[in-house]
Amino acid sequence: MKQAEIKEMATAELKERLEQMEKDYRALVAQHAVTPIDNPAKITADRREIARVKTALRARELNK
């Protein structure tokens, strides 16, 4: 998800998306601990995407 897409989304929608992303991330990490996944760089990419969404949500909170 690009920064422009994040800015266009509503705050409630971003929160829902964040919950789903964190759930998927935890499942991916657990899966990787048991059996190595094909692309371990996906873990890093997902973590950074979660950080982008959290940063956008925090910025919106501070702007209120």
XYZ file of C-alpha atoms in Angstrom, residues 9 20 22 27-29 33-34 36 39 41 46 48 51 58-61 64:
19
model
C -8.549 6.040 3.235
C -6.075 -7.343 9.552
C -1.210 -7.241 12.092
C 0.433 -15.632 11.232
C 3.259 -15.221 8.719
C 5.893 -14.991 11.451
C 9.104 -20.191 12.641
C 7.708 -23.648 11.902
C 10.637 -21.444 6.313
C 10.120 -15.156 0.533
C 11.626 -10.506 2.845
C 4.724 -6.290 5.972
C 7.159 -1.645 7.341
C 4.487 1.066 10.495
C -0.853 8.936 14.667
C -0.480 11.977 12.418
C -4.249 12.169 12.037
C -4.648 11.889 15.807
C -7.270 16.781 15.511
